[in-house]
XYZ file of C-alpha atoms in Angstrom:
175
model
C 93.649 -27.102 -217.185
C 91.574 -25.564 -214.441
C 93.132 -22.536 -213.592
C 91.693 -19.468 -214.966
C 94.054 -16.432 -216.929
C 94.037 -13.137 -215.844
C 93.548 -10.631 -217.650
C 96.952 -9.375 -218.406
C 97.990 -13.129 -220.600
C 95.630 -12.151 -223.232
C 94.927 -8.366 -225.685
C 91.546 -7.198 -224.499
C 89.280 -7.859 -227.230
C 89.461 -11.368 -226.080
C 88.334 -11.117 -222.497
C 84.886 -11.677 -224.289
C 85.626 -14.905 -225.207
C 87.760 -15.710 -221.759
C 85.092 -14.895 -220.300
C 82.410 -17.356 -221.823
C 83.652 -20.565 -220.742
C 82.607 -21.355 -217.532
C 84.588 -22.553 -214.721
C 86.485 -26.405 -215.370
C 89.196 -28.812 -216.796
C 89.335 -27.059 -220.280
C 89.875 -30.383 -222.019
C 86.244 -31.336 -220.326
C 84.532 -28.255 -221.251
C 86.235 -28.345 -225.357
C 85.347 -32.491 -225.487
C 81.391 -31.254 -223.778
C 80.931 -27.604 -226.649
C 82.280 -30.540 -228.907
C 79.331 -32.282 -228.490
C 76.928 -29.602 -228.354
C 77.526 -27.841 -231.697
C 77.488 -31.071 -233.279
C 74.079 -31.647 -232.122
C 73.064 -28.224 -232.772
C 73.333 -27.777 -236.906
C 73.451 -32.302 -237.408
C 69.542 -32.332 -237.693
C 69.554 -29.107 -240.584
C 69.448 -30.161 -244.034
C 72.304 -28.745 -247.099
C 69.838 -26.135 -247.675
C 69.102 -24.431 -244.139
C 72.848 -25.244 -243.788
C 73.191 -22.642 -245.720
C 70.537 -19.818 -244.430
C 71.428 -16.428 -243.891
C 69.664 -14.147 -240.886
C 70.400 -11.398 -242.961
C 72.102 -9.959 -246.427
C 75.438 -9.859 -246.048
C 75.606 -12.456 -242.987
C 77.640 -15.773 -243.173
C 75.810 -18.496 -244.068
C 75.621 -21.205 -240.952
C 77.758 -23.511 -242.683
C 80.790 -20.630 -243.366
C 80.123 -19.471 -239.251
C 80.976 -23.549 -238.723
C 83.804 -23.157 -240.955
C 84.588 -20.511 -239.140
C 84.367 -21.854 -236.179
C 87.500 -24.562 -237.447
C 89.780 -22.161 -239.036
C 89.831 -20.207 -235.704
C 90.095 -22.747 -233.964
C 93.288 -24.261 -235.894
C 94.734 -20.718 -236.361
C 95.028 -20.782 -232.069
C 95.782 -24.246 -231.548
C 98.407 -23.745 -233.798
C 99.647 -20.508 -231.727
C 99.270 -21.984 -227.877
C 101.486 -24.899 -229.652
C 104.126 -22.815 -230.613
C 103.732 -21.038 -226.502
C 103.740 -24.410 -225.189
C 106.768 -26.064 -227.288
C 108.895 -22.743 -226.137
C 108.636 -20.325 -229.356
C 108.277 -16.744 -227.310
C 107.169 -15.441 -230.945
C 104.390 -12.506 -231.838
C 102.090 -14.066 -233.234
C 100.920 -12.480 -236.290
C 96.481 -11.568 -236.578
C 94.672 -12.874 -239.934
C 91.679 -11.785 -241.595
C 88.580 -13.502 -241.100
C 86.631 -12.032 -243.618
C 89.021 -13.148 -245.886
C 89.607 -16.544 -244.857
C 85.851 -17.238 -245.045
C 85.967 -15.973 -248.553
C 88.409 -17.871 -249.769
C 87.282 -21.298 -248.139
C 84.022 -21.511 -250.221
C 82.248 -23.356 -247.231
C 78.940 -23.018 -248.603
C 80.500 -25.797 -251.692
C 81.154 -28.243 -249.171
C 78.856 -30.271 -247.299
C 77.841 -30.182 -244.357
C 78.658 -33.366 -242.976
C 82.054 -32.689 -243.831
C 82.913 -28.866 -242.317
C 80.891 -30.849 -239.200
C 83.745 -33.963 -239.540
C 86.185 -31.002 -240.047
C 85.603 -28.745 -236.392
C 85.155 -32.794 -235.037
C 88.763 -33.826 -235.906
C 90.158 -30.232 -235.340
C 88.199 -30.044 -231.865
C 89.791 -33.734 -231.468
C 93.079 -32.417 -231.723
C 93.282 -29.276 -230.029
C 92.097 -31.315 -226.664
C 94.253 -34.603 -226.837
C 97.521 -31.662 -227.390
C 95.787 -29.846 -224.373
C 95.145 -33.143 -222.498
C 98.792 -33.711 -222.656
C 100.278 -30.540 -221.854
C 102.714 -30.569 -217.986
C 101.429 -28.121 -215.980
C 103.939 -25.722 -216.190
C 102.936 -25.086 -219.912
C 100.001 -23.037 -219.541
C 101.484 -20.329 -218.329
C 104.443 -19.966 -220.957
C 103.833 -16.492 -223.291
C 104.212 -15.712 -226.606
C 102.638 -12.484 -227.927
C 99.637 -11.588 -229.799
C 97.864 -7.918 -230.638
C 101.223 -6.609 -229.088
C 99.598 -7.958 -224.916
C 101.208 -11.345 -223.606
C 99.090 -14.314 -224.866
C 100.197 -17.626 -222.060
C 98.852 -20.658 -223.485
C 96.040 -20.718 -220.996
C 94.570 -18.178 -222.166
C 94.606 -18.863 -226.149
C 93.244 -22.590 -224.492
C 90.222 -20.038 -223.415
C 89.687 -18.202 -226.486
C 89.421 -21.931 -228.720
C 86.531 -22.718 -226.294
C 85.224 -19.041 -225.193
C 84.914 -18.627 -229.512
C 82.848 -21.127 -230.204
C 80.444 -20.510 -227.536
C 79.813 -17.194 -228.748
C 79.350 -18.890 -232.270
C 77.580 -20.915 -231.020
C 74.855 -18.849 -229.559
C 74.904 -16.293 -232.646
C 73.565 -19.920 -233.839
C 70.764 -20.468 -231.501
C 69.750 -16.467 -231.495
C 70.146 -15.320 -234.952
C 70.089 -18.608 -237.024
C 67.789 -21.877 -236.022
C 65.596 -19.005 -234.185
C 64.412 -18.410 -237.528
C 64.707 -22.014 -239.241
C 62.326 -23.177 -236.023
C 64.860 -26.382 -236.020
């Protein structure tokens, strides 16, 4: 899928993620972004991965865990839409997910592996979708949600958090 979603295909709150995705094939973008995030975080040791740039902010491990959880939620939504379920999807509470997951107790290597497998699974799902599926829709936050918009949110959400990791975390760690 290379066609960008129109603004009426997703809730306005997700525009920042959709707009963060470069032009091109979404499967190639997801695979490329996978390598970028892993290369960025792989050199960190466990202590560095637990760094928080300010009190009350998530650690690097928590950000990575959040990216993975979010990708799972959005891939599930995309799967349901692609398979013809015209559902109204509930939101989820990201703070609760991060708190309940206790990502800081999990090794960085395991969190990276979990992200790698989740991203590869998403890319394989998208790769296998027929062209006519991309405009199928469900509903989220009282707005239409198409499969192609969901795919862009998956990619854009990770790009957004990767940029935060670079700007607010790794810049302070001098990695």
